[in-house]
PDB file of C-alpha atoms in Angstrom:
ATOM      1  CA  MET A  28     -42.632 -40.437  34.028  1.00 58.00           C
ATOM      2  CA  GLY A  29     -41.530 -36.956  35.079  1.00 67.00           C
ATOM      3  CA  ARG A  30     -38.255 -36.010  36.616  1.00 72.00           C
ATOM      4  CA  ILE A  31     -37.933 -34.487  40.072  1.00 72.00           C
ATOM      5  CA  THR A  32     -35.353 -31.856  40.938  1.00 71.00           C
ATOM      6  CA  VAL A  33     -34.515 -31.409  44.619  1.00 69.00           C
ATOM      7  CA  PHE A  34     -32.920 -28.138  45.655  1.00 63.00           C
ATOM      8  CA  GLY A  35     -30.989 -27.861  48.896  1.00 63.00           C
ATOM      9  CA  GLY A  36     -30.210 -24.714  50.798  1.00 61.00           C
ATOM     10  CA  PRO A  37     -32.009 -21.377  50.615  1.00 61.00           C
ATOM     11  CA  GLU A  38     -32.578 -21.479  46.813  1.00 58.00           C
ATOM     12  CA  ARG A  39     -35.905 -23.253  46.235  1.00 64.00           C
ATOM     13  CA  ARG A  40     -36.697 -22.270  42.678  1.00 73.00           C
ATOM     14  CA  ARG A  41     -35.025 -23.154  39.454  1.00 80.00           C
ATOM     15  CA  ARG A  42     -33.366 -20.227  37.685  1.00 84.00           C
ATOM     16  CA  TRP A  43     -33.405 -19.898  33.898  1.00 88.00           C
ATOM     17  CA  SER A  44     -30.802 -17.776  32.149  1.00 91.00           C
ATOM     18  CA  ALA A  45     -31.895 -15.243  29.547  1.00 89.00           C
ATOM     19  CA  GLU A  46     -30.394 -17.469  26.841  1.00 92.00           C
ATOM     20  CA  GLU A  47     -32.341 -20.515  28.075  1.00 92.00           C
ATOM     21  CA  ARG A  48     -35.582 -18.499  28.172  1.00 92.00           C
ATOM     22  CA  ARG A  49     -34.985 -17.170  24.663  1.00 90.00           C
ATOM     23  CA  ARG A  50     -34.305 -20.673  23.317  1.00 93.00           C
ATOM     24  CA  ILE A  51     -37.440 -22.091  24.965  1.00 93.00           C
ATOM     25  CA  LEU A  52     -39.605 -19.219  23.701  1.00 91.00           C
ATOM     26  CA  GLU A  53     -38.271 -19.556  20.156  1.00 91.00           C
ATOM     27  CA  GLU A  54     -38.993 -23.281  20.193  1.00 91.00           C
ATOM     28  CA  ALA A  55     -42.410 -22.968  21.844  1.00 90.00           C
ATOM     29  CA  PHE A  56     -43.735 -20.325  19.462  1.00 88.00           C
ATOM     30  CA  ALA A  57     -42.157 -21.563  16.234  1.00 88.00           C
ATOM     31  CA  GLN A  58     -44.470 -22.352  13.338  1.00 88.00           C
ATOM     32  CA  GLY A  59     -46.346 -25.597  14.106  1.00 88.00           C
ATOM     33  CA  ALA A  60     -44.878 -26.031  17.600  1.00 90.00           C
ATOM     34  CA  CYS A  61     -46.915 -27.135  20.624  1.00 93.00           C
ATOM     35  CA  VAL A  62     -46.184 -25.051  23.720  1.00 92.00           C
ATOM     36  CA  ALA A  63     -47.134 -27.915  26.053  1.00 93.00           C
ATOM     37  CA  GLN A  64     -44.711 -30.335  24.384  1.00 94.00           C
ATOM     38  CA  VAL A  65     -41.839 -27.850  24.479  1.00 93.00           C
ATOM     39  CA  ALA A  66     -42.591 -27.033  28.125  1.00 93.00           C
ATOM     40  CA  ARG A  67     -42.603 -30.732  28.992  1.00 93.00           C
ATOM     41  CA  ARG A  68     -39.289 -31.254  27.211  1.00 92.00           C
ATOM     42  CA  TYR A  69     -37.639 -28.502  29.297  1.00 92.00           C
ATOM     43  CA  ASP A  70     -39.528 -29.404  32.497  1.00 89.00           C
ATOM     44  CA  VAL A  71     -41.174 -26.003  32.827  1.00 91.00           C
ATOM     45  CA  SER A  72     -44.861 -25.140  33.197  1.00 91.00           C
ATOM     46  CA  THR A  73     -46.755 -23.767  30.210  1.00 92.00           C
ATOM     47  CA  ALA A  74     -47.934 -20.866  32.388  1.00 93.00           C
ATOM     48  CA  LEU A  75     -44.314 -19.851  32.944  1.00 93.00           C
ATOM     49  CA  VAL A  76     -43.623 -19.981  29.193  1.00 92.00           C
ATOM     50  CA  TYR A  77     -46.592 -17.669  28.548  1.00 92.00           C
ATOM     51  CA  THR A  78     -45.457 -15.389  31.395  1.00 93.00           C
ATOM     52  CA  TRP A  79     -41.993 -15.132  29.843  1.00 91.00           C
ATOM     53  CA  ARG A  80     -43.543 -14.286  26.471  1.00 89.00           C
ATOM     54  CA  ARG A  81     -45.807 -11.619  28.004  1.00 89.00           C
ATOM     55  CA  LYS A  82     -42.866 -10.035  29.879  1.00 89.00           C
ATOM     56  CA  LEU A  83     -40.675 -10.118  26.768  1.00 85.00           C
ATOM     57  CA  SER A  84     -43.417  -8.457  24.719  1.00 82.00           C
ATOM     58  CA  ALA A  85     -43.897  -5.774  27.381  1.00 80.00           C
ATOM     59  CA  ALA A  86     -40.143  -5.140  27.505  1.00 79.00           C
ATOM     60  CA  LEU A  87     -39.982  -4.807  23.707  1.00 73.00           C
ATOM     61  CA  VAL A  88     -42.891  -2.370  23.680  1.00 67.00           C
ATOM     62  CA  ALA A  89     -41.314  -0.345  26.482  1.00 67.00           C
ATOM     63  CA  SER A  90     -37.973  -0.238  24.684  1.00 66.00           C
ATOM     64  CA  GLN A  91     -39.628   1.070  21.548  1.00 59.00           C
ATOM     65  CA  GLU A  92     -41.464   3.741  23.562  1.00 55.00           C
ATOM     66  CA  ASP A  93     -44.181   5.123  21.310  1.00 54.00           C
ATOM     67  CA  HIS A  94     -43.359   3.054  18.220  1.00 53.00           C
ATOM     68  CA  GLY A  95     -46.193   0.759  17.315  1.00 57.00           C
ATOM     69  CA  PHE A  96     -46.890  -1.730  14.623  1.00 60.00           C
ATOM     70  CA  ILE A  97     -48.919  -0.687  11.635  1.00 62.00           C
ATOM     71  CA  GLU A  98     -50.227  -3.031   9.008  1.00 64.00           C
ATOM     72  CA  ALA A  99     -48.910  -2.058   5.593  1.00 68.00           C
ATOM     73  CA  VAL A 100     -49.898  -3.342   2.192  1.00 68.00           C
ATOM     74  CA  VAL A 101     -47.494  -2.891  -0.717  1.00 71.00           C
ATOM     75  CA  LEU A 102     -49.034  -2.993  -4.165  1.00 66.00           C
ATOM     76  CA  GLU A 103     -46.661  -3.699  -7.028  1.00 65.00           C
ATOM     77  CA  ASP A 104     -49.171  -3.124  -9.816  1.00 62.00           C
ATOM     78  CA  LYS A 105     -50.937   0.169  -9.163  1.00 57.00           C
ATOM     79  CA  SER A 106     -53.617  -0.533 -11.767  1.00 59.00           C
ATOM     80  CA  SER A 107     -54.633  -3.886 -10.243  1.00 54.00           C
ATOM     81  CA  MET A 108     -56.506  -2.438  -7.257  1.00 55.00           C
ATOM     82  CA  PRO A 109     -58.471   0.724  -7.935  1.00 55.00           C
ATOM     83  CA  THR A 110     -59.364   2.718  -4.835  1.00 54.00           C
ATOM     84  CA  PRO A 111     -63.073   3.438  -4.344  1.00 63.00           C
ATOM     85  CA  VAL A 112     -62.450   6.862  -2.761  1.00 74.00           C
ATOM     86  CA  GLN A 113     -59.720   9.453  -2.972  1.00 79.00           C
ATOM     87  CA  PRO A 114     -57.136   9.442  -0.154  1.00 80.00           C
ATOM     88  CA  ALA A 115     -57.073  12.359   2.274  1.00 82.00           C
ATOM     89  CA  ILE A 116     -53.238  12.453   2.185  1.00 81.00           C
ATOM     90  CA  THR A 117     -50.855  11.057  -0.415  1.00 84.00           C
ATOM     91  CA  VAL A 118     -47.113  11.053   0.218  1.00 81.00           C
ATOM     92  CA  GLU A 119     -44.788  10.465  -2.749  1.00 81.00           C
ATOM     93  CA  LEU A 120     -41.504   8.874  -1.660  1.00 75.00           C
ATOM     94  CA  SER A 121     -38.177   9.537  -3.375  1.00 74.00           C
ATOM     95  CA  HIS A 122     -37.876   6.011  -4.807  1.00 72.00           C
ATOM     96  CA  GLY A 123     -41.273   6.271  -6.536  1.00 74.00           C
ATOM     97  CA  ALA A 124     -43.474   4.571  -3.947  1.00 74.00           C
ATOM     98  CA  ARG A 125     -46.639   6.240  -2.728  1.00 80.00           C
ATOM     99  CA  VAL A 126     -48.285   6.140   0.711  1.00 83.00           C
ATOM    100  CA  SER A 127     -51.980   7.026   0.926  1.00 84.00           C
ATOM    101  CA  ILE A 128     -53.900   7.815   4.098  1.00 84.00           C
ATOM    102  CA  TYR A 129     -57.682   7.709   3.885  1.00 84.00           C
ATOM    103  CA  ASN A 130     -60.340   9.543   5.875  1.00 80.00           C
ATOM    104  CA  SER A 131     -61.203   6.312   7.682  1.00 80.00           C
ATOM    105  CA  ALA A 132     -57.757   6.236   9.343  1.00 81.00           C
ATOM    106  CA  SER A 133     -57.733   7.430  12.939  1.00 81.00           C
ATOM    107  CA  PRO A 134     -55.725  10.575  13.732  1.00 82.00           C
ATOM    108  CA  THR A 135     -53.370   8.444  15.831  1.00 82.00           C
ATOM    109  CA  MET A 136     -52.756   6.067  12.932  1.00 83.00           C
ATOM    110  CA  ALA A 137     -52.195   8.924  10.466  1.00 81.00           C
ATOM    111  CA  ALA A 138     -49.748  10.614  12.854  1.00 81.00           C
ATOM    112  CA  ALA A 139     -47.858   7.337  13.361  1.00 81.00           C
ATOM    113  CA  VAL A 140     -47.528   6.807   9.584  1.00 80.00           C
ATOM    114  CA  ILE A 141     -46.250  10.331   8.999  1.00 77.00           C
ATOM    115  CA  LYS A 142     -43.863  10.065  11.973  1.00 77.00           C
ATOM    116  CA  ALA A 143     -42.514   6.744  10.628  1.00 77.00           C
ATOM    117  CA  LEU A 144     -41.966   8.261   7.183  1.00 74.00           C
ATOM    118  CA  ALA A 145     -40.077  11.214   8.655  1.00 68.00           C
ATOM    119  CA  ARG A 146     -37.353   8.931  10.008  1.00 64.00           C
TER     120      ARG A 146
END
């Protein structure tokens, strides 16, 4: 059976601190977790948990401004995966690694890779 919380006075909604939200989000979206079960345990709706996650994601994106996420694949053995076509751009890094950008990459993606390497 559920629990009922009665609020008196002008405050009619339950307030969650940033720490409580963070803890609930970490638990709800951990590997193998069930959002509904975690929400039930903390007596919060699943919709609110998803709203918190969406707002947190938006805040993180806004704080990073134009930094995006790019999928990267690191190959240890260069001979194990031959490339079918020659890259349009190859950047040799000081520690011996190599970054290749192919013609199929969008201009935005290529610019983001080069900008990330410049930092």
